[in-house]
Short mmCIF file of C-alpha atoms in Angstrom, two decimals:
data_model
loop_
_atom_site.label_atom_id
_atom_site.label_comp_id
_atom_site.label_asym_id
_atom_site.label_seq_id
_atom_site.Cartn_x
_atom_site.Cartn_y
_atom_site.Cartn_z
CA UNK A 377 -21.70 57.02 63.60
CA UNK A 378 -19.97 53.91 63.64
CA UNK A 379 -22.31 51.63 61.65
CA UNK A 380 -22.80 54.44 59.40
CA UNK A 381 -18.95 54.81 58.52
CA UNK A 382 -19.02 50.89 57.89
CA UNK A 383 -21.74 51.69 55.29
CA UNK A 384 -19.60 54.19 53.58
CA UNK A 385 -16.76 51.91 53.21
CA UNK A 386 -18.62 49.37 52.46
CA UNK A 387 -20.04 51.51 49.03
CA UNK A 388 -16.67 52.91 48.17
CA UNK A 389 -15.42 49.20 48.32
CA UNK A 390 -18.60 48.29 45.98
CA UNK A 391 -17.57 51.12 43.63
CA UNK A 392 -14.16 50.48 43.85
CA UNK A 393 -14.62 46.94 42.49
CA UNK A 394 -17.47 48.34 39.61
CA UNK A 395 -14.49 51.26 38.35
CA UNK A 396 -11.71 48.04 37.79
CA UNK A 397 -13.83 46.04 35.85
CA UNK A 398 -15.10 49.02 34.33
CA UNK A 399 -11.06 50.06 33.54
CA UNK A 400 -10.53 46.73 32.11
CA UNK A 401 -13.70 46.79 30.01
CA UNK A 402 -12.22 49.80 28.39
CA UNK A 403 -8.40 49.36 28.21
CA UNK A 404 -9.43 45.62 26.72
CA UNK A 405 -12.46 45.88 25.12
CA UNK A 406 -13.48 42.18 26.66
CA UNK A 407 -16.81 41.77 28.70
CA UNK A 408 -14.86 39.56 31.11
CA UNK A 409 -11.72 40.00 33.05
CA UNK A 410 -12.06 36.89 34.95
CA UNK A 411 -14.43 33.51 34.77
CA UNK A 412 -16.41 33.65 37.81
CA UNK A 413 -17.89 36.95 36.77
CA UNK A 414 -20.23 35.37 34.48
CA UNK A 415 -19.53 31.48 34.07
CA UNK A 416 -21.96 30.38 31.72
CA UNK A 417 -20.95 33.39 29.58
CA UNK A 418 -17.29 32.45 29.77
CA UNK A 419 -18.10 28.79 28.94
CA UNK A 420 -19.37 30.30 26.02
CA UNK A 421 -16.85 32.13 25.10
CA UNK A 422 -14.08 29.41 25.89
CA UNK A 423 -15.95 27.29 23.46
CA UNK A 424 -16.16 29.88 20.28
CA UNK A 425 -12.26 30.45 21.14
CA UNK A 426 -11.82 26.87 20.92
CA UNK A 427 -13.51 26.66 17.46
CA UNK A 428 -11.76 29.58 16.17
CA UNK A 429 -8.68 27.84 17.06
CA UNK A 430 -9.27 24.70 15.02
CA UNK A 431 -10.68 26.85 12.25
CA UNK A 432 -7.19 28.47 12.05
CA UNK A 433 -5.23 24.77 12.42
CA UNK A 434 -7.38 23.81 9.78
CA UNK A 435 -7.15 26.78 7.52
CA UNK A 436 -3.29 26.71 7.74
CA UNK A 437 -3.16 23.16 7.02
CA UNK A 438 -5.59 23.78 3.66
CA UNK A 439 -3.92 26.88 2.37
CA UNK A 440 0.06 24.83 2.69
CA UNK A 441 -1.51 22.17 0.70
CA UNK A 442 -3.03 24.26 -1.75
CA UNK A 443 0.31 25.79 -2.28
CA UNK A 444 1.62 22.24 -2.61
CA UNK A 445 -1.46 21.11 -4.93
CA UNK A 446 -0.46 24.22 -7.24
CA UNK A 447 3.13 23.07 -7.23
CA UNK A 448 2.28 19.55 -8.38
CA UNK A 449 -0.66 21.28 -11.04
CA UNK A 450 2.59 23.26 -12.78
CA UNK A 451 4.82 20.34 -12.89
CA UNK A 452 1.85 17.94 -14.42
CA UNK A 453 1.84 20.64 -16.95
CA UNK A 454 5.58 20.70 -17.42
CA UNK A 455 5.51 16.92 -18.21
CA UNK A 456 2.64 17.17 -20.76
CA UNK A 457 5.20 19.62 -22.54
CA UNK A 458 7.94 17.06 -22.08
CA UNK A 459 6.37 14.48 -23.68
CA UNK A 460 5.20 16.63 -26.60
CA UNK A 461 8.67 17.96 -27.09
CA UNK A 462 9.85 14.06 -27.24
CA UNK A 463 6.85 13.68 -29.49
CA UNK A 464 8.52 16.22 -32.00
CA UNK A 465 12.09 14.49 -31.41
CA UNK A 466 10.49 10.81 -32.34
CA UNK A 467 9.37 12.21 -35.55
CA UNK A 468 12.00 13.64 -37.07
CA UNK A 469 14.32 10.86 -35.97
CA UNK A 470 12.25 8.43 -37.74
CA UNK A 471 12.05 10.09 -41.09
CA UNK A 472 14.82 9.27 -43.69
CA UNK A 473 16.07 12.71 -44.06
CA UNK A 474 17.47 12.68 -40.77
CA UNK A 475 21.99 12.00 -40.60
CA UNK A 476 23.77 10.10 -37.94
CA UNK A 477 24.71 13.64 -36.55
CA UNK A 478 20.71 14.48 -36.73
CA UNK A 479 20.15 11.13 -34.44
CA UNK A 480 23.31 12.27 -32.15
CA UNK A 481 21.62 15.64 -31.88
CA UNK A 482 17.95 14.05 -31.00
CA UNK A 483 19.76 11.65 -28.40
CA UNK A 484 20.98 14.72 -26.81
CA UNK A 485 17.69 16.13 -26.62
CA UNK A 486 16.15 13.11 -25.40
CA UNK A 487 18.63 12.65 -22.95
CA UNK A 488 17.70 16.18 -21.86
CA UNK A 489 14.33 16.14 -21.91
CA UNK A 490 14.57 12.26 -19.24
CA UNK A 491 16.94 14.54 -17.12
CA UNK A 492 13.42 17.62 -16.56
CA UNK A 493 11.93 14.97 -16.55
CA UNK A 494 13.32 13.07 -13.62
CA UNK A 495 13.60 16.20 -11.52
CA UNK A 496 9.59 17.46 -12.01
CA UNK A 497 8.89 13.97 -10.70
CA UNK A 498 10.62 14.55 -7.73
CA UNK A 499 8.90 18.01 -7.32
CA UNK A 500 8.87 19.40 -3.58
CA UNK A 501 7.29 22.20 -1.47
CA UNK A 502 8.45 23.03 1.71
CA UNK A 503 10.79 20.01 1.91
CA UNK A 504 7.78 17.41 1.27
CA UNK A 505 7.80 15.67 -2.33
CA UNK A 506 4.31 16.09 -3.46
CA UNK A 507 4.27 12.89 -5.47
CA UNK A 508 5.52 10.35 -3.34
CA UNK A 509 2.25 9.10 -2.05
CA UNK A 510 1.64 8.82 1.92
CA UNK A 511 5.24 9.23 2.76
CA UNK A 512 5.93 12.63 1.31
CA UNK A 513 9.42 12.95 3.33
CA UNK A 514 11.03 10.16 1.10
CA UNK A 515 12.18 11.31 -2.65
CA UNK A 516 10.00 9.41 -5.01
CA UNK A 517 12.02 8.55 -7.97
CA UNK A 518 15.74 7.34 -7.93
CA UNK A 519 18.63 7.10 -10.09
CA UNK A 520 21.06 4.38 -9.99
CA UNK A 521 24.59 4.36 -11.57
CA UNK A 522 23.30 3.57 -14.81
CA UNK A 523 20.79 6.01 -15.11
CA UNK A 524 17.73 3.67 -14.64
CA UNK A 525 15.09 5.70 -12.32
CA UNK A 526 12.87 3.40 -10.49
CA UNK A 527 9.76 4.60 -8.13
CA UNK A 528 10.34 3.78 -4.73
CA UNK A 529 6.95 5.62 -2.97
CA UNK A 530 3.75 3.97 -2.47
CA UNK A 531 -0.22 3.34 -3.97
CA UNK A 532 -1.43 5.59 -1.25
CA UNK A 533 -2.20 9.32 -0.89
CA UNK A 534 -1.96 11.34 2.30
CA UNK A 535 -5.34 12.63 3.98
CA UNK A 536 -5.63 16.26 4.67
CA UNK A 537 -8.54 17.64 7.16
CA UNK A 538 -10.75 19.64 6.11
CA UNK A 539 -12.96 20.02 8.44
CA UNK A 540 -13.57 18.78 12.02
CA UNK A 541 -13.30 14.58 11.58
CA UNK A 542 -13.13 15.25 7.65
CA UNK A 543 -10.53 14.21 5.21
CA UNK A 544 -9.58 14.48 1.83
CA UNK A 545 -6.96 12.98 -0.25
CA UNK A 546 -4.22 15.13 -1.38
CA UNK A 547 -2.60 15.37 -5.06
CA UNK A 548 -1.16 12.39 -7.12
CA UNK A 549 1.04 9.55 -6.93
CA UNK A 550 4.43 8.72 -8.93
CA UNK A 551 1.95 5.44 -9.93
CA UNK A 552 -0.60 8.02 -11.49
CA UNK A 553 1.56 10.43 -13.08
CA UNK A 554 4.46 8.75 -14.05
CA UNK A 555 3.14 4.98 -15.30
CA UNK A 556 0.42 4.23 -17.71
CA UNK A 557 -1.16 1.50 -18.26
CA UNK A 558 -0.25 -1.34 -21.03
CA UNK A 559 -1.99 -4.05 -20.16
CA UNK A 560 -5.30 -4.97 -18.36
CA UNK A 561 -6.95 -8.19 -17.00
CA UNK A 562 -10.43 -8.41 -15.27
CA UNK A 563 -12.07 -11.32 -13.76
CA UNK A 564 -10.49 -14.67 -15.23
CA UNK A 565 -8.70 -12.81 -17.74
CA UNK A 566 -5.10 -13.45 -18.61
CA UNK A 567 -2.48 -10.11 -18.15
CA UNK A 568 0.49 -10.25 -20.66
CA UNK A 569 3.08 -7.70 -19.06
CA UNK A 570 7.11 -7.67 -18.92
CA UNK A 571 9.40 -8.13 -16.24
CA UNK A 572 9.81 -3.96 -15.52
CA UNK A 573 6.30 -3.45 -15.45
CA UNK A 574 4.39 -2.65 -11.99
CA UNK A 575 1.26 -4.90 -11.28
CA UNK A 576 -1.41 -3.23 -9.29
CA UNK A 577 -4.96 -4.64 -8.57
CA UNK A 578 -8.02 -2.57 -8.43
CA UNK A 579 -7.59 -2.09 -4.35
CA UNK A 580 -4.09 -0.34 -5.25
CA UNK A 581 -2.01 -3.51 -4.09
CA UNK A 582 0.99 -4.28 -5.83
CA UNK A 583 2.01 -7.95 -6.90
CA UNK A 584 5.54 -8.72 -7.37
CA UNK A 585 7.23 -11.20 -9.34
CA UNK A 586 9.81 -13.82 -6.86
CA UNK A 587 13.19 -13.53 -8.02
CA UNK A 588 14.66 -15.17 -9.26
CA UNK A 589 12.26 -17.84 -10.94
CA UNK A 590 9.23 -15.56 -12.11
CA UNK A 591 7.26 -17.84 -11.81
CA UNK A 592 4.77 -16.89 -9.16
CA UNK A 593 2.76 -13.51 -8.58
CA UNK A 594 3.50 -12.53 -4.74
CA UNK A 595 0.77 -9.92 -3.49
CA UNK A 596 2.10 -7.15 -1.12
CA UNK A 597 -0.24 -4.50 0.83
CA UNK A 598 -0.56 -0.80 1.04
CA UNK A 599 2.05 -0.67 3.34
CA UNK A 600 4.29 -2.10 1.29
CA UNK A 601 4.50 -5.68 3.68
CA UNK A 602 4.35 -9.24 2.02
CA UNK A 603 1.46 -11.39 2.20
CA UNK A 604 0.22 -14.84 1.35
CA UNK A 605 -2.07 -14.37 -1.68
CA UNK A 606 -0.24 -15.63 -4.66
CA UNK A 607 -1.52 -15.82 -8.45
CA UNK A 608 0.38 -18.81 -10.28
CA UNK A 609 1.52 -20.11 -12.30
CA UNK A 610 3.27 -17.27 -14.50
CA UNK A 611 4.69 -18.03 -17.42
CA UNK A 612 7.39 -16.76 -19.82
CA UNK A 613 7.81 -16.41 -23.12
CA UNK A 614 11.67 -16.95 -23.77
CA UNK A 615 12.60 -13.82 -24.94
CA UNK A 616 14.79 -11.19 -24.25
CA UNK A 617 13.34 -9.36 -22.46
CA UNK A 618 10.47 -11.68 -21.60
CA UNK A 619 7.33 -11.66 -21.41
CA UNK A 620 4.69 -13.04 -18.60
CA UNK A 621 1.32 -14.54 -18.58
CA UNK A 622 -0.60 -14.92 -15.89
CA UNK A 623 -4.26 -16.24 -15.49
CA UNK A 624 -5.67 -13.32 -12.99
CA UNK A 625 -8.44 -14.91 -10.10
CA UNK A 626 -12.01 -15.86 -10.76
CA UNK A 627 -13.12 -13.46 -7.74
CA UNK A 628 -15.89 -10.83 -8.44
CA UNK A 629 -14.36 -7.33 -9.38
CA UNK A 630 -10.73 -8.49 -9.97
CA UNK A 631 -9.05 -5.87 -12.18
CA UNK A 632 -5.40 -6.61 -12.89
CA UNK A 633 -2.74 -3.22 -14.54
CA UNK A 634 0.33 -3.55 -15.70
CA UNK A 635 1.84 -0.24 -15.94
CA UNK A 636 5.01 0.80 -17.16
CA UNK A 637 7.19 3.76 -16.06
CA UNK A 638 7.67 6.40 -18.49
CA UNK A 639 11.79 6.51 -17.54
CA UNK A 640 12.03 2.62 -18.94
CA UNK A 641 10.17 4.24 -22.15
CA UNK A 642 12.60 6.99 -22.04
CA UNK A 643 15.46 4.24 -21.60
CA UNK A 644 14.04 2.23 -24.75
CA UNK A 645 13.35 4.84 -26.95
CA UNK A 646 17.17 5.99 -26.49
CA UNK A 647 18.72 2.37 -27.03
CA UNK A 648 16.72 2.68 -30.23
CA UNK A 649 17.86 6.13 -31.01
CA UNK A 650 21.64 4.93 -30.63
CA UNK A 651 20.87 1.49 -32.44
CA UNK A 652 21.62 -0.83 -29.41
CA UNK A 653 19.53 -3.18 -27.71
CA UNK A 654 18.94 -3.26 -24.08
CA UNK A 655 22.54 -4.79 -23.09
CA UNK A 656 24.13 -2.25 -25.35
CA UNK A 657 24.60 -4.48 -28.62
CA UNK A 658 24.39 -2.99 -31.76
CA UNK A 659 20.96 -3.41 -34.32
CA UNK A 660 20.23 -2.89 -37.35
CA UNK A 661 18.95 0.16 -38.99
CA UNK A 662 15.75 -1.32 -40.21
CA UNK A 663 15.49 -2.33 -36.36
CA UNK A 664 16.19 0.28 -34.76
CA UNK A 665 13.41 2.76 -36.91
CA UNK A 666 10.89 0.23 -36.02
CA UNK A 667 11.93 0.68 -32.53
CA UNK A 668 11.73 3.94 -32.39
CA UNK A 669 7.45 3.96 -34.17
CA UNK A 670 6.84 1.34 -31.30
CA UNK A 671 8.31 4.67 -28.78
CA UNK A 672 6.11 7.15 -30.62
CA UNK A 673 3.06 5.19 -30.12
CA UNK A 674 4.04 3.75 -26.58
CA UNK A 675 4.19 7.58 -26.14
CA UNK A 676 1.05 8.26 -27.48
CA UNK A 677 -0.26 6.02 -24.63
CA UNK A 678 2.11 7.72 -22.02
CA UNK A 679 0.45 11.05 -22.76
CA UNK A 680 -3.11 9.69 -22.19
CA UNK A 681 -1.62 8.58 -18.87
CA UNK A 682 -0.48 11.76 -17.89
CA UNK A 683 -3.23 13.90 -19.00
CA UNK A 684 -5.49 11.59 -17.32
CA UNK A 685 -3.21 11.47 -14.12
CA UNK A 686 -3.54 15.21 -14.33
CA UNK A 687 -7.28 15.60 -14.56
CA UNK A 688 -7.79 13.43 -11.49
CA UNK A 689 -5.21 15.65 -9.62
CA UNK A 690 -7.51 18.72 -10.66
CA UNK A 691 -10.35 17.49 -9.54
CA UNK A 692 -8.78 16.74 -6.35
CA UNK A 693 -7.25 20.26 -5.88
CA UNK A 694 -10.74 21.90 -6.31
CA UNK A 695 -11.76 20.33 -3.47
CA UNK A 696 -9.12 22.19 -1.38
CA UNK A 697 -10.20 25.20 -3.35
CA UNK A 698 -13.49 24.93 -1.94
CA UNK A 699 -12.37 23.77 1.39
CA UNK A 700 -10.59 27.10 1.99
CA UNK A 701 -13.29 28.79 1.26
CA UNK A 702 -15.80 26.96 3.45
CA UNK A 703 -12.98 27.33 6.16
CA UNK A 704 -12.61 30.45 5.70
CA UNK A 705 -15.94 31.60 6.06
CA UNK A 706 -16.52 29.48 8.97
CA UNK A 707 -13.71 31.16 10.34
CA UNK A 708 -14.97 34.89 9.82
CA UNK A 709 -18.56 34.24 11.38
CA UNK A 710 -16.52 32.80 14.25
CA UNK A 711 -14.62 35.82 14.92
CA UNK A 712 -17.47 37.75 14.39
CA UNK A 713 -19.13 35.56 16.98
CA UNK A 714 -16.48 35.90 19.28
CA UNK A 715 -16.89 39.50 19.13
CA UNK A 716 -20.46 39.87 19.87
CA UNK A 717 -20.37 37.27 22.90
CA UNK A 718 -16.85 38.68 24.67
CA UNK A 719 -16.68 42.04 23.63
CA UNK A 720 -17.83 45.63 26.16
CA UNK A 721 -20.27 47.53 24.87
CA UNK A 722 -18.00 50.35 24.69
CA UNK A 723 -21.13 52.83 24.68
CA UNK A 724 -22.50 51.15 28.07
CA UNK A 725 -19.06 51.05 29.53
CA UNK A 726 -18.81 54.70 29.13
CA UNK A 727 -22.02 55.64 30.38
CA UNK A 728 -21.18 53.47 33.25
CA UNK A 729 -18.07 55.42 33.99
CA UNK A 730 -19.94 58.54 33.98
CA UNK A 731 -22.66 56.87 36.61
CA UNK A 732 -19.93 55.91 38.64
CA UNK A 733 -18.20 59.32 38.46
CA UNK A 734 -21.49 61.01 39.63
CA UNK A 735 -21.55 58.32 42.36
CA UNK A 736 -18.01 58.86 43.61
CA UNK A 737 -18.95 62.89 43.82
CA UNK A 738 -22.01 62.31 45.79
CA UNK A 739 -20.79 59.57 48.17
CA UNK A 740 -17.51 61.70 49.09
CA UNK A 741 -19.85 64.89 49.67
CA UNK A 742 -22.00 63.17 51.74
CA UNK A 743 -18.61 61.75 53.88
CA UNK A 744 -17.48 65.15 53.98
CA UNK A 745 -20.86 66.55 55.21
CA UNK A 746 -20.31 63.90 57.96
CA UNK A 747 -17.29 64.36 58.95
CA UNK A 748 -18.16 68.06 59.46
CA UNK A 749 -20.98 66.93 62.38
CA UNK A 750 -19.91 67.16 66.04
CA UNK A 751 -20.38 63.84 68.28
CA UNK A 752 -22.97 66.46 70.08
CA UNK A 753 -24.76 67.23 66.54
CA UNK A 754 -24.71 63.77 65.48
CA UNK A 755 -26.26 62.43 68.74
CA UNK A 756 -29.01 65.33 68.79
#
């Protein structure tokens, strides 16, 4: 009687144990409620979570620099219009119909149009500036007290994942869209450029002229740090402003740009517009309207820059496009994944619960049945 009773208890405790993870299966909808009940399952199932998790760190990180890769697409845009607008201002301040209070009004413009410009260069998305190269927490373009805006980011562009060890680099920087190219020097060659212009070598280092004798090219790195490669001797040509020469190095695959920033155009082509020179002394008339055709077709070049600047920054933001797809999709099947490996069978789980209902029923009746027997009866 004993040893039977331990039996009963013993399948109420097995049946017991088979309704709670039944319960859970159905209140949760998961296969598992704890590890040890199927470990190589759960290892599974710990390692499809894991990959949905990166899948979702990666898709958030895509999608905020898409939104910042359409921010930067607009502005490129906004410039192109910029510059055509100062296109239309050049030419009608350089035709002889055009008064003093024409210029004044064309100044004004100018000055204007320098002003959208300066503030689409400094562009920013969720408090990052999307074209200040790697360091996208620093504002790219500055303004002094005299209105001269300079570029203080770098040659580099950030990396974005997108996908597990894979990186891409993100947008533009304020050396693509706001510089173009006036001068170029391969192998041997010698580069003419002026003392405002930024000298960057096919590797995206930057060479600086040493103040205050310009006489020596001084190479600095990506990171912005000195080093000891020099290109000498430079020479100037006397003028004011001058210009440099230097003889670029004999080394396979040298390519040598000097590029000017569009602001110091700006700058120019409004010195010309008020007939002064750079220092603010006056100049002629005859002076001052060939000034103003060397703007239009420095301009001309400017544009070219730009559109090419923006191109490159297209083809860059497709890739993202694509990325988010891919991630996205990789995403979905792992979710679906996820699903099949971890979820109940709800269907099973149900028919279950009816097995173990029937179970309960006949294991009590046959305890009550028991119960019911006399020591006497139960011996005989």
């Amino acid at each position: 009687m004993i040893n039977q009773t331990d039996q009963m208890t013993y399948r109420l405790s097995l049946l017991d144990t088979q309704y709670q993870r039944n319960s859970y299966q159905t209140s949760s909808g998961n296969k598992l409620q704890q590890g040890s009940d199927d470990s190589m399952l759960y290892s599974r199932i710990i390692s499809v979570d894991d990959k949905i998790r990166t899948f979702e760190g990666l898709k958030t990180q895509v999608e905020r620099t898409t939104i910042q890769n359409n921010a930067a697409d607009s502005s490129m845009s906004e410039i192109k219009k910029v510059l055509e607008s100062m296109k239309s201002e050049l030419i009608k301040a350089n035709t002889s119909t055009t008064t003093g209070s024409g210029l004044a009004a064309i100044v004004a413009n100018v000055s204007g149009l320098k002003e959208n410009l300066y503030q689409l260069a400094n562009t920013q998305v969720e408090g990052e500036y999307v074209f200040a190269g790697s360091d996208s927490s620093i504002k790219p373009f500055e303004k002094d007290i005299n209105g001269k805006v300079t570029y203080v980011g770098d040659n580099q562009l950030r990396k974005v994942a997108v996908e597990e060890g894979s990186y891409r680099d993100r947008g533009i920087t304020g050396f693509d869209m706001m510089m173009y190219p006036t001068a170029t020097a391969n192998k041997g060659e010698t580069l003419n450029f002026s003392e405002a212009d930024r000298i960057i070598d096919q590797n995206g280092n930057e060479w600086k002229l040493n103040s205050p004798t310009n006489d020596t090219l001084i190479k600095y790195d990506l990171q912005g740090n000195v080093t000891t490669e020099t290109i000498t001797p430079v020479t100037s040509d006397g003028l004011t402003p001058p210009t440099f020469s230097a003889t670029m190095p004999t080394t396979d695959g040298t390519k040598f740009e000097a590029k000017t920033n569009i602001f110091n155009l700006m700058d120019d082509t409004l010195n010309a517009l008020k007939k002064v020179d750079s220092v603010g002394n006056p100049i002629s008339d005859d002076l001052s309207r060939t000034l103003i055709g060397k703007s239009q077709s420095e301009l001309d070049k400017a544009y070219d820059g730009v559109n090419i600047a923006h191109a490159q920054l297209g083809g860059r933001n497709q890739i993202f496009e694509t990325s988010l797809e891919r991630v996205t999709s990789k995403l979905t099947q792992y979710n679906i994944l996820s699903q099949q490996i971890g979820a109940a069978d709800l269907a099973k789980v149900a028919i279950e619960a009816k097995a173990l209902e029937l179970t309960y029923t006949a294991l009590y009746s046959t305890i009550s049945k028991t119960n019911q027997l006399s020591l006497v009866n139960f011996l005989n």
